[in-house]
XYZ file of C-alpha atoms in Angstrom:
728
model
C -13.547 1.188 34.302
C -9.756 0.813 34.160
C -7.734 3.866 35.185
C -6.080 4.125 31.764
C -9.363 3.875 29.893
C -11.059 6.355 32.274
C -8.368 9.017 31.960
C -8.192 8.598 28.191
C -11.916 9.295 27.830
C -11.824 12.146 30.368
C -8.969 13.815 28.499
C -10.963 13.778 25.248
C -13.977 15.486 26.797
C -11.774 18.209 28.335
C -9.693 18.772 25.206
C -9.958 22.069 23.350
C -10.365 21.937 19.570
C -7.406 22.919 17.398
C -8.153 25.637 14.880
C -6.103 25.827 11.693
C -6.112 28.920 9.517
C -7.107 28.065 5.949
C -7.079 31.461 4.288
C -3.813 30.810 2.465
C -3.861 29.762 -1.174
C -2.467 26.303 -1.747
C -0.803 27.369 -4.996
C 1.221 30.027 -3.146
C 2.967 27.548 -0.849
C 3.080 24.465 -3.082
C 6.636 23.119 -3.193
C 8.032 25.910 -0.990
C 10.227 23.395 0.851
C 11.273 21.468 -2.271
C 14.475 21.879 -4.279
C 12.448 21.822 -7.485
C 13.062 23.221 -10.954
C 12.083 26.748 -9.970
C 14.376 26.733 -6.937
C 17.264 25.163 -8.866
C 17.116 27.966 -11.432
C 17.750 30.436 -8.603
C 20.508 28.565 -6.753
C 22.398 26.644 -9.459
C 24.677 27.727 -12.247
C 23.324 27.174 -15.749
C 25.663 24.219 -16.341
C 24.718 22.601 -13.040
C 21.021 23.159 -13.711
C 21.290 21.696 -17.232
C 23.119 18.643 -15.865
C 20.390 17.957 -13.306
C 17.614 18.377 -15.860
C 19.447 16.080 -18.300
C 19.806 13.473 -15.553
C 16.099 13.728 -14.765
C 14.952 13.628 -18.399
C 17.487 11.285 -19.976
C 19.123 9.426 -17.119
C 22.581 10.875 -17.757
C 25.213 10.718 -15.014
C 26.228 13.754 -12.988
C 29.985 14.159 -12.612
C 31.583 14.852 -9.233
C 32.688 18.361 -10.229
C 29.151 19.286 -11.218
C 27.866 17.611 -8.066
C 29.988 20.026 -6.035
C 28.240 22.981 -7.692
C 24.824 21.398 -7.106
C 25.545 20.629 -3.454
C 26.685 24.199 -2.843
C 23.468 25.620 -4.252
C 21.377 23.057 -2.398
C 23.137 23.849 0.900
C 22.671 27.608 0.521
C 18.978 27.126 -0.227
C 18.512 24.725 2.690
C 20.263 27.002 5.178
C 18.181 29.955 3.974
C 15.106 27.881 4.881
C 16.410 27.186 8.386
C 17.912 23.723 7.792
C 20.789 22.705 10.075
C 21.201 19.054 9.016
C 21.008 16.880 5.927
C 20.159 13.222 5.432
C 20.025 10.592 2.710
C 16.350 9.611 2.851
C 15.735 6.042 1.672
C 13.252 3.203 1.790
C 14.786 -0.032 3.136
C 12.907 -3.302 3.060
C 11.409 -2.662 6.504
C 8.410 -0.940 4.912
C 9.318 2.349 6.638
C 11.588 5.197 5.590
C 15.083 5.618 7.015
C 17.303 8.607 7.692
C 20.552 9.468 9.495
C 21.036 13.190 10.121
C 24.397 14.929 9.776
C 24.953 18.604 10.533
C 26.246 21.012 7.921
C 28.527 22.179 10.729
C 32.250 21.296 10.566
C 35.303 22.608 12.414
C 38.336 23.892 10.511
C 40.745 24.336 13.429
C 41.730 27.207 15.698
C 38.202 27.256 17.130
C 36.691 28.108 13.734
C 33.800 26.357 11.992
C 31.891 26.450 8.718
C 28.769 25.044 7.124
C 29.950 22.385 4.679
C 28.140 20.123 2.235
C 30.120 18.835 -0.750
C 29.291 16.888 -3.872
C 30.547 13.668 -2.322
C 28.124 14.049 0.566
C 25.278 14.739 -1.863
C 25.924 11.893 -4.270
C 26.859 9.045 -1.929
C 26.961 8.080 1.726
C 27.700 4.941 3.690
C 25.066 4.224 6.338
C 25.394 1.152 8.549
C 23.435 -1.600 6.778
C 23.878 -4.270 9.446
C 20.416 -4.023 10.997
C 18.300 -3.649 7.877
C 16.624 -6.700 6.288
C 18.905 -8.218 3.653
C 17.562 -11.701 2.994
C 20.990 -13.315 3.156
C 22.654 -10.902 0.718
C 25.367 -10.226 3.306
C 26.462 -11.495 6.724
C 25.535 -9.606 9.879
C 29.150 -8.558 10.467
C 29.337 -7.084 6.968
C 27.743 -3.747 7.733
C 28.660 -1.681 4.714
C 25.911 -0.327 2.498
C 25.640 2.691 0.232
C 23.014 5.325 -0.415
C 23.194 7.124 -3.760
C 21.324 10.269 -4.813
C 18.271 9.905 -7.025
C 18.068 13.253 -8.882
C 14.682 12.355 -10.408
C 13.067 12.835 -6.986
C 13.734 16.350 -5.674
C 15.306 17.022 -2.286
C 13.054 18.577 0.319
C 13.199 20.127 3.783
C 11.208 18.682 6.643
C 11.608 20.423 9.955
C 15.237 21.573 9.984
C 16.596 18.736 7.853
C 17.437 18.647 4.144
C 16.204 15.248 2.935
C 17.827 13.804 -0.197
C 15.953 10.842 -1.775
C 18.386 8.016 -2.470
C 18.677 4.382 -3.442
C 20.156 1.934 -0.929
C 22.436 -0.896 -2.086
C 24.788 -3.411 -0.512
C 28.588 -3.341 -0.726
C 28.314 -5.835 -3.594
C 25.740 -3.727 -5.441
C 22.480 -5.603 -4.752
C 19.401 -3.510 -4.010
C 18.448 -3.339 -0.329
C 15.519 -1.004 -0.891
C 12.255 -0.567 -2.774
C 13.382 2.317 -4.979
C 16.208 0.636 -6.922
C 14.129 -2.139 -8.567
C 11.361 0.383 -9.253
C 13.731 2.705 -11.114
C 14.972 -0.246 -13.183
C 11.389 -1.335 -13.958
C 10.432 2.202 -14.990
C 13.443 2.341 -17.278
C 12.410 -0.980 -18.827
C 8.795 0.048 -19.446
C 9.996 3.378 -20.865
C 12.241 1.701 -23.441
C 9.662 -0.954 -24.365
C 6.828 1.580 -24.665
C 8.826 4.004 -26.805
C 9.674 1.182 -29.218
C 5.979 0.333 -29.653
C 4.932 4.004 -29.812
C 7.152 4.420 -32.886
C 4.516 2.455 -34.813
C 2.148 5.361 -34.273
C 4.267 8.473 -33.678
C 7.955 8.800 -34.551
C 8.256 11.839 -32.260
C 7.842 9.839 -29.060
C 11.169 9.711 -27.240
C 10.127 8.936 -23.674
C 7.237 7.249 -21.867
C 6.615 7.799 -18.168
C 4.537 5.524 -15.967
C 2.189 7.579 -13.803
C 0.722 6.672 -10.444
C -2.124 8.091 -8.428
C -2.532 6.398 -5.059
C -5.554 6.668 -2.766
C -4.598 6.441 0.905
C -7.245 5.126 3.299
C -6.712 5.362 7.061
C -8.395 5.491 10.473
C -8.059 8.367 12.950
C -8.248 7.254 16.583
C -7.757 9.472 19.604
C -4.182 8.966 20.767
C -5.218 8.528 24.410
C -7.653 5.764 23.516
C -5.114 4.140 21.201
C -2.461 4.126 23.937
C -4.898 2.369 26.257
C -4.939 -0.604 23.877
C -1.723 -2.706 23.946
C -2.757 -4.421 20.713
C -3.035 -1.137 18.786
C 0.288 0.085 20.197
C 2.208 -3.083 19.340
C 0.461 -4.452 16.239
C -1.434 -1.527 14.697
C -4.777 -3.313 15.015
C -7.248 -4.570 17.605
C -6.781 -8.268 18.297
C -10.038 -8.458 20.244
C -13.106 -6.350 20.915
C -16.820 -6.960 20.516
C -18.572 -5.159 17.658
C -20.655 -2.177 18.807
C -24.431 -2.127 18.323
C -23.927 0.430 15.560
C -21.132 0.048 13.065
C -21.285 1.021 9.407
C -24.614 -0.666 8.629
C -26.501 2.606 8.164
C -23.993 3.818 5.543
C -24.099 7.204 7.233
C -20.363 7.843 7.454
C -19.357 7.417 3.807
C -18.957 10.852 2.170
C -20.662 12.371 5.221
C -19.759 15.659 6.869
C -16.154 15.482 8.043
C -15.997 15.831 11.862
C -14.499 19.134 13.048
C -11.538 17.559 14.772
C -10.692 15.388 11.775
C -11.089 18.417 9.501
C -8.590 20.395 11.577
C -6.135 17.519 11.213
C -6.701 17.326 7.458
C -6.158 21.066 6.989
C -2.913 20.944 8.924
C -1.806 17.866 6.993
C -2.633 19.417 3.632
C -0.588 22.509 4.474
C 2.418 20.310 5.259
C 1.849 18.397 2.028
C 1.700 21.595 -0.015
C 5.025 22.776 1.407
C 6.566 19.405 0.537
C 5.160 19.407 -3.003
C 2.789 16.478 -2.395
C -0.213 17.408 -4.588
C -3.007 16.147 -2.328
C -6.394 17.084 -3.743
C -9.205 14.885 -2.389
C -10.372 14.243 1.181
C -13.501 12.492 2.419
C -15.070 10.165 4.955
C -14.684 6.505 4.087
C -17.166 3.687 4.763
C -16.268 2.780 8.356
C -16.672 5.135 11.339
C -13.534 7.255 11.888
C -12.140 6.084 8.523
C -11.006 8.610 5.931
C -9.236 8.893 2.582
C -6.967 11.338 0.821
C -5.754 11.245 -2.757
C -3.350 13.343 -4.834
C -3.096 14.467 -8.436
C -1.284 11.794 -10.461
C 2.519 12.034 -10.755
C 5.403 10.174 -12.355
C 5.500 6.800 -10.598
C 8.865 7.089 -8.807
C 8.000 10.524 -7.423
C 4.504 9.339 -6.483
C 5.971 6.420 -4.522
C 8.334 8.755 -2.673
C 5.483 11.126 -1.915
C 3.305 8.353 -0.519
C 6.105 7.108 1.746
C 6.767 10.672 2.890
C 3.059 11.310 3.365
C 2.677 8.403 5.782
C 5.513 9.815 7.905
C 3.974 13.294 7.822
C 0.523 11.935 8.699
C 1.934 10.368 11.860
C 3.756 13.549 12.885
C 0.806 15.855 12.242
C -1.471 13.421 14.100
C 0.635 13.880 17.244
C -0.138 17.604 17.198
C -3.863 16.826 17.070
C -3.776 14.026 19.667
C -4.629 11.433 17.057
C -3.167 8.047 16.223
C -3.260 7.158 12.519
C -4.011 3.485 11.833
C -2.739 2.389 8.422
C -3.357 -1.327 9.074
C -5.514 -2.990 6.427
C -7.930 -4.376 9.046
C -7.658 -2.574 12.393
C -11.225 -3.417 13.466
C -13.321 -6.541 12.995
C -16.796 -6.079 11.578
C -16.110 -2.860 9.654
C -14.297 -2.151 6.415
C -10.532 -2.213 6.297
C -8.246 0.138 4.376
C -6.603 -0.094 0.972
C -4.325 2.013 -1.180
C -5.678 1.862 -4.725
C -2.878 2.333 -7.261
C -4.090 4.103 -10.418
C -1.571 3.464 -13.193
C -1.102 4.645 -16.738
C 1.565 5.446 -19.345
C 2.150 8.863 -20.891
C 4.450 10.065 -23.681
C 6.707 13.101 -23.855
C 4.307 14.383 -26.540
C 1.521 14.619 -23.963
C -0.481 11.506 -24.906
C -1.982 9.175 -22.296
C -1.505 5.774 -23.931
C -4.483 4.324 -22.061
C -6.855 7.074 -23.138
C -8.718 6.537 -26.439
C -8.056 9.294 -28.950
C -10.320 10.953 -31.486
C -9.129 9.082 -34.572
C -9.011 5.397 -35.543
C -5.219 5.390 -35.492
C -5.002 6.836 -31.995
C -7.663 4.310 -30.994
C -5.402 1.619 -32.405
C -2.549 2.894 -30.254
C -4.847 2.801 -27.237
C -5.966 -0.761 -28.032
C -2.349 -1.825 -28.397
C -1.374 -0.717 -24.884
C -4.746 -1.669 -23.423
C -4.656 -5.256 -24.725
C -0.968 -5.714 -23.941
C -1.605 -4.693 -20.337
C -4.414 -7.235 -20.059
C -2.150 -9.905 -21.556
C 0.616 -8.997 -19.096
C -1.763 -9.382 -16.144
C -3.120 -12.659 -17.537
C 0.340 -14.173 -17.891
C 1.572 -12.947 -14.512
C -1.518 -12.878 -12.292
C 0.104 -14.958 -9.527
C 3.131 -12.640 -9.477
C 0.861 -9.600 -9.295
C -0.954 -11.193 -6.348
C 2.403 -11.789 -4.655
C 3.227 -8.085 -5.025
C 0.451 -7.129 -2.608
C 0.859 -10.027 -0.154
C 1.303 -9.294 3.553
C 0.021 -10.577 6.879
C -2.113 -7.461 7.280
C -3.538 -7.451 3.744
C -4.593 -11.096 4.124
C -7.285 -9.888 6.545
C -8.754 -7.580 3.908
C -8.590 -9.395 0.558
C -11.856 -11.127 -0.194
C -13.551 -9.960 3.002
C -16.626 -8.544 1.228
C -15.081 -5.091 1.329
C -12.079 -5.427 -0.962
C -11.116 -7.325 -4.090
C -10.614 -11.067 -3.670
C -7.242 -12.818 -3.728
C -8.049 -13.938 -7.286
C -6.553 -11.461 -9.740
C -8.942 -10.577 -12.582
C -9.423 -7.617 -14.914
C -12.617 -5.583 -15.272
C -12.957 -3.538 -18.488
C -16.694 -2.863 -18.729
C -19.400 -3.823 -21.199
C -18.455 -1.507 -24.059
C -14.774 -2.470 -24.278
C -15.701 -6.119 -23.860
C -17.803 -5.809 -27.027
C -14.935 -4.082 -28.845
C -12.527 -6.875 -27.967
C -15.111 -9.478 -28.955
C -15.475 -7.921 -32.397
C -11.726 -7.665 -32.866
C -11.256 -11.278 -31.768
C -13.658 -12.578 -34.394
C -11.940 -11.048 -37.404
C -10.819 -13.644 -39.962
C -7.332 -15.084 -39.448
C -4.459 -14.071 -41.712
C -4.162 -10.875 -43.690
C -7.029 -8.482 -43.387
C -9.157 -7.966 -46.441
C -9.934 -4.376 -47.491
C -13.461 -4.874 -46.160
C -12.154 -6.099 -42.828
C -9.730 -3.174 -42.567
C -12.545 -0.727 -43.133
C -14.801 -2.591 -40.732
C -12.136 -2.642 -38.055
C -11.062 0.963 -38.345
C -14.485 2.465 -38.724
C -16.744 0.126 -36.790
C -14.505 -1.362 -34.102
C -11.487 0.809 -33.489
C -12.961 4.092 -34.601
C -16.107 3.821 -32.533
C -14.350 3.932 -29.151
C -15.269 7.305 -27.668
C -12.598 9.738 -26.535
C -13.784 9.514 -22.926
C -14.854 6.182 -21.447
C -15.007 7.351 -17.850
C -18.780 7.147 -17.458
C -19.613 4.519 -20.056
C -19.446 1.663 -17.594
C -20.186 1.187 -13.913
C -17.306 0.619 -11.522
C -16.742 -2.857 -10.118
C -15.431 -2.495 -6.579
C -14.856 -6.253 -6.355
C -12.308 -6.196 -9.177
C -8.634 -6.234 -8.156
C -7.527 -4.678 -11.463
C -10.086 -2.478 -13.174
C -9.967 -0.205 -16.220
C -11.519 3.118 -15.266
C -11.582 5.141 -18.478
C -7.993 6.276 -19.001
C -6.028 4.159 -16.525
C -5.974 0.832 -14.721
C -6.774 0.815 -11.022
C -4.947 -1.835 -9.000
C -7.446 -1.939 -6.140
C -5.968 -4.838 -4.180
C -2.942 -2.925 -2.831
C -3.016 -2.678 0.969
C -2.991 0.571 2.927
C 0.359 -0.131 4.658
C 2.110 -1.122 1.431
C 5.001 0.681 -0.169
C 3.637 1.377 -3.658
C 7.043 0.527 -5.149
C 6.410 -3.193 -4.683
C 3.295 -3.518 -6.898
C 4.544 -0.798 -9.263
C 7.822 -2.643 -9.832
C 5.966 -5.817 -10.765
C 3.322 -4.105 -12.898
C 5.777 -2.036 -14.925
C 8.079 -5.028 -15.370
C 5.395 -7.371 -16.698
C 4.033 -4.688 -19.045
C 7.551 -3.954 -20.313
C 8.131 -7.647 -21.036
C 4.781 -7.927 -22.775
C 5.460 -4.916 -25.005
C 8.856 -6.341 -25.954
C 7.207 -9.635 -26.939
C 4.501 -7.764 -28.832
C 6.999 -5.837 -30.928
C 8.934 -8.988 -31.726
C 5.769 -10.743 -32.896
C 4.668 -7.774 -34.992
C 8.094 -7.511 -36.619
C 8.115 -11.254 -37.310
C 4.762 -11.018 -39.105
C 5.911 -8.044 -41.132
C 9.104 -9.800 -42.247
C 7.982 -13.432 -42.555
C 4.414 -13.012 -43.784
C 4.938 -9.854 -45.799
C 2.237 -8.049 -43.856
C 1.734 -4.343 -43.556
C 2.196 -2.823 -40.114
C -1.524 -2.391 -39.332
C -2.324 -5.931 -40.454
C 0.409 -7.339 -38.241
C -0.691 -5.292 -35.217
C -4.322 -6.377 -35.619
C -3.362 -10.032 -35.973
C -1.153 -10.052 -32.895
C -3.737 -8.182 -30.819
C -6.457 -10.577 -31.910
C -4.397 -13.544 -30.704
C -3.710 -11.805 -27.413
C -7.432 -11.290 -26.853
C -8.037 -15.003 -27.371
C -5.234 -15.983 -25.014
C -6.200 -13.500 -22.289
C -9.977 -13.970 -22.106
C -9.823 -15.970 -18.878
C -8.535 -12.995 -16.899
C -11.533 -10.816 -17.841
C -14.396 -10.852 -15.355
C -17.309 -8.441 -15.016
C -19.311 -10.038 -12.196
C -19.301 -10.245 -8.399
C -15.831 -11.133 -7.173
C -17.126 -11.903 -3.675
C -19.266 -14.895 -4.586
C -18.370 -18.571 -4.292
C -19.437 -18.994 -7.904
C -16.501 -16.858 -9.026
C -14.044 -18.963 -7.002
C -15.280 -22.076 -8.794
C -15.268 -20.355 -12.171
C -11.767 -18.940 -11.617
C -10.502 -22.414 -10.794
C -11.931 -23.722 -14.079
C -10.173 -20.886 -15.900
C -6.854 -21.849 -14.336
C -6.483 -18.664 -12.276
C -4.648 -18.864 -8.976
C -6.426 -18.199 -5.677
C -3.624 -17.710 -3.166
C -5.521 -16.569 -0.086
C -2.547 -16.351 2.275
C 0.825 -14.664 2.067
C 2.901 -17.873 2.353
C 0.996 -19.264 -0.632
C 1.188 -16.064 -2.652
C 4.869 -15.240 -2.139
C 6.056 -18.428 -3.824
C 5.320 -16.822 -7.193
C 8.134 -14.345 -6.547
C 10.771 -17.056 -6.710
C 9.320 -19.154 -9.503
C 11.691 -19.813 -12.395
C 9.606 -17.663 -14.702
C 9.570 -14.706 -12.280
C 13.301 -14.814 -11.640
C 13.983 -15.026 -15.385
C 11.588 -12.149 -16.049
C 13.325 -9.827 -13.597
C 16.791 -10.898 -14.740
C 16.047 -10.501 -18.444
C 14.829 -6.945 -17.949
C 17.576 -6.009 -15.496
C 15.126 -5.245 -12.689
C 16.461 -7.742 -10.133
C 18.951 -10.565 -10.243
C 18.293 -13.938 -8.635
C 20.047 -12.938 -5.418
C 17.801 -9.885 -5.062
C 14.629 -11.863 -5.860
C 15.505 -14.611 -3.380
C 16.361 -12.032 -0.730
C 13.011 -10.291 -1.050
C 11.175 -13.587 -0.803
C 13.040 -14.447 2.392
C 12.534 -10.970 3.894
C 8.799 -10.909 3.202
C 8.307 -14.478 4.419
C 10.226 -13.717 7.607
C 8.225 -10.538 8.151
C 5.031 -12.577 7.873
C 6.261 -15.001 10.547
C 7.371 -12.211 12.874
C 4.119 -10.272 12.583
C 1.995 -13.339 13.386
C 4.402 -14.209 16.186
C 4.112 -10.718 17.704
C 0.326 -10.746 17.412
C 0.188 -14.123 19.130
C 2.310 -12.917 22.020
C 0.315 -9.712 22.422
C -3.015 -11.535 22.268
C -1.879 -14.100 24.835
C -0.707 -11.330 27.150
C -3.945 -9.326 26.886
C -6.133 -12.407 27.284
C -4.370 -13.764 30.358
C -3.148 -10.570 32.043
C -6.040 -8.210 31.307
C -9.196 -10.091 30.346
C -9.019 -13.128 32.648
C -8.141 -11.197 35.859
C -10.965 -8.736 35.139
C -13.412 -11.599 34.563
C -12.309 -13.253 37.820
C -12.737 -9.951 39.685
C -16.287 -9.588 38.397
C -16.978 -13.231 39.088
C -15.927 -12.697 42.714
C -18.381 -9.810 42.961
C -21.135 -12.123 41.716
C -20.080 -14.835 44.159
C -20.261 -12.368 47.044
C -23.712 -11.352 45.814
C -24.864 -14.982 45.797
C -23.435 -15.527 49.284
C -25.348 -12.499 50.521
C -28.602 -13.788 49.033
C -28.026 -17.147 50.693
C -27.469 -15.512 54.056
C -30.695 -13.529 53.725
C -32.993 -16.050 52.061
C -31.525 -19.371 53.106
C -32.391 -22.425 50.971
C -34.615 -20.418 48.610
C -31.673 -18.296 47.469
C -31.094 -20.482 44.384
C -34.268 -19.251 42.735
C -33.354 -15.636 43.389
C -29.708 -16.109 42.339
C -30.409 -18.197 39.256
C -29.114 -15.607 36.760
C -26.050 -14.807 38.864
C -25.186 -18.499 39.067
C -25.603 -18.924 35.316
C -23.396 -15.889 34.777
C -20.721 -17.269 37.102
C -20.803 -20.535 35.158
C -20.584 -18.761 31.776
C -17.633 -16.689 32.920
C -15.848 -19.809 34.171
C -16.448 -21.496 30.827
C -14.927 -18.586 28.864
C -11.986 -18.278 31.255
C -11.274 -21.970 30.749
C -11.595 -21.505 26.988
C -9.119 -18.632 26.998
C -6.542 -20.453 29.099
C -6.720 -23.657 27.089
C -6.554 -21.853 23.731
C -3.678 -19.580 24.791
C -1.776 -22.637 26.026
C -2.425 -24.407 22.740
C -1.348 -21.337 20.741
C 1.858 -21.046 22.769
C 2.680 -24.692 22.133
C 2.040 -24.300 18.403
C 4.320 -21.257 18.362
C 7.076 -23.237 20.047
C 6.756 -25.979 17.450
C 6.842 -23.425 14.632
C 9.889 -21.659 16.060
C 11.805 -24.941 16.082
C 11.358 -25.358 12.313
C 14.480 -24.392 10.367
C 12.836 -23.951 6.979
C 11.450 -20.424 6.787
C 8.838 -21.505 4.240
C 7.548 -24.333 6.437
C 7.662 -22.124 9.512
C 5.490 -19.537 7.753
C 3.004 -22.222 6.747
C 2.726 -23.473 10.347
C 2.228 -19.948 11.669
C -0.412 -19.417 8.996
C -2.297 -22.698 9.365
C -1.716 -23.690 13.009
C -1.030 -20.559 15.056
C -3.091 -17.838 13.422
C -6.441 -19.770 13.403
C -6.279 -19.949 17.211
C -6.505 -16.143 17.356
C -10.186 -16.374 16.461
C -10.852 -18.957 19.169
C -9.184 -16.846 21.847
C -10.923 -13.726 20.613
C -14.319 -15.444 20.709
C -14.064 -16.097 24.450
C -12.619 -12.635 25.206
C -15.374 -10.881 23.253
C -18.044 -12.920 25.017
C -16.603 -11.874 28.375
C -16.710 -8.231 27.262
C -20.512 -8.610 27.023
C -20.764 -10.336 30.413
C -18.399 -8.304 32.596
C -19.422 -5.004 34.202
C -18.441 -2.117 31.902
C -16.965 -0.284 34.908
C -14.410 -3.058 35.294
C -13.547 -3.787 31.656
C -9.863 -2.825 31.152
C -9.808 -2.216 27.394
C -11.226 0.731 25.487
C -14.210 -0.649 23.591
C -15.036 -0.458 19.887
C -17.865 2.006 20.483
C -15.345 4.383 22.073
C -12.579 3.853 19.513
C -14.851 4.210 16.489
C -17.325 6.845 17.588
C -15.297 9.230 19.749
C -14.852 12.383 17.676
């Protein structure tokens, strides 16, 4: 056994369990380290408090004078909590969060100093933007970028640092982050939804998109993780033979949470409570050492911030418990990967969930309006929605008999399918009195208030209606939720705008009453969107063939999928709604395509290194032991040694065959990488990495995994799957 692997396992067996006290009420510490409404009332003047609340509720601007008052109160609160530094906390297009800490401390001359934090420092800062992905928005030597305070997401303290959520833009104003387009999309869906809500309730003045994410992850002992170069450098195992026992007995899912994992979860939940992240659910997931946590739903922008913060906190808490958190969508072959289901809905300022059927026909009609428009939006933009969840890591998971396929479809269940079928078959034109009665009483009015248990869940559906929300199940576990949420809210906003225009046109041109016009438009939408609805098994080949007949895209790889982001229709969509201009759309396409290339490139280099510098030398060492054994048998038994050494000779030959296979495949992969790197077109380079380089990973892995079964376990250098997945 390799020294690193041996010491990693020994350390685990000698490690003492960590005990976390859990006698404190969560409600008593929730938001204790957050500059929330309750805290602002204590530390801000009434005018400053009113300005912040108006900015949060109505999007009004905060003047610099008021910002000075706010910053003073925020500083005093932060210092009282032990903070010594502050930072603008933002989400650049790296997929991680970013922060630069500055001390409150400043000198004022004559050896004197003060704690200072002014409105200018709160509202805006100028971090160096030269090394963040920009997709050609600016030259490398043009380093200026700006972070600007987002008052809708409250500041918080982590450790001894006051963290202020901000947007991040270039010197010329283009978004260089995930938050800016999301805020624009949320503003667009708010305005479009309010306009449609006026048909049903004149009191609606604001509509918020809500998000509830479900974070899946693996917990691996940090010592074992550090013994694997592939986990350290890529976040997943690039080789490793499946253990005799995996997840086939279904004994891990919802099983008793292991003590060590439970201690980690308790510690994590305490940190989350202090930071105002409303985590509620924890459980074992399907694969060994795989778990999930989920929060109470929040406004989408805040939920995105909380998920990004959570992933940082999970890593930091894991260090205290000697764990490594694996967020990768497919860290282990042969067992389920991880997703981050995004549960999405729309809610009004009057307290109505627009995707929850009400108790009256009219509220049912409002539900059907938003329900059908969402389906239509997905139907018309399914390729763009697929592009929103595209990544090198998520490609491993989509369609792998454990997650939704790359084909975007919508599952609504048997009962709502019947409702839409009845509505579709109403006579064209104005509704007769009989039809109105039939619709309101028999179709619209018969939808129950709660649909949660009226239909089974379809885990193969990428986009499923689950009673009072849509669940976007295809989002990957490493993803920043802002990406799919920006696209989803944008396409729904556009659809609602189109819907209102069509309804108004029918009212004015055809002299229809409002209800008649709404029913007619919805009926046409049902007819046009039927191809996106699918209730069956998304894993089967039959669905791939059927989806092709329906005209649905099936972009199985990221290079294929991302093209939808820069289609003429997508660019126009984002421009028309003010979410992103063409420069920003093109930049994101280039950044994500380049990231795909770099991740495959890194994996190829790591795999080649492990195969040639770890696996092959170990196989040769064991082969030499076998050769010495055969020589010894020959010395003792003479010519008859071949019969006695038959198995050893076969083993020597098998090892030689796999060593040759590894060397030839690694050489071929290296040559293909060189060819790809010489290609100037990023799009073509990505395609070559996808179609020429990446397929060789499986060939190299095949030979390495075979050698793992042949070589003496005492010599094998890499921590094995049985140790990574079953060490508690």
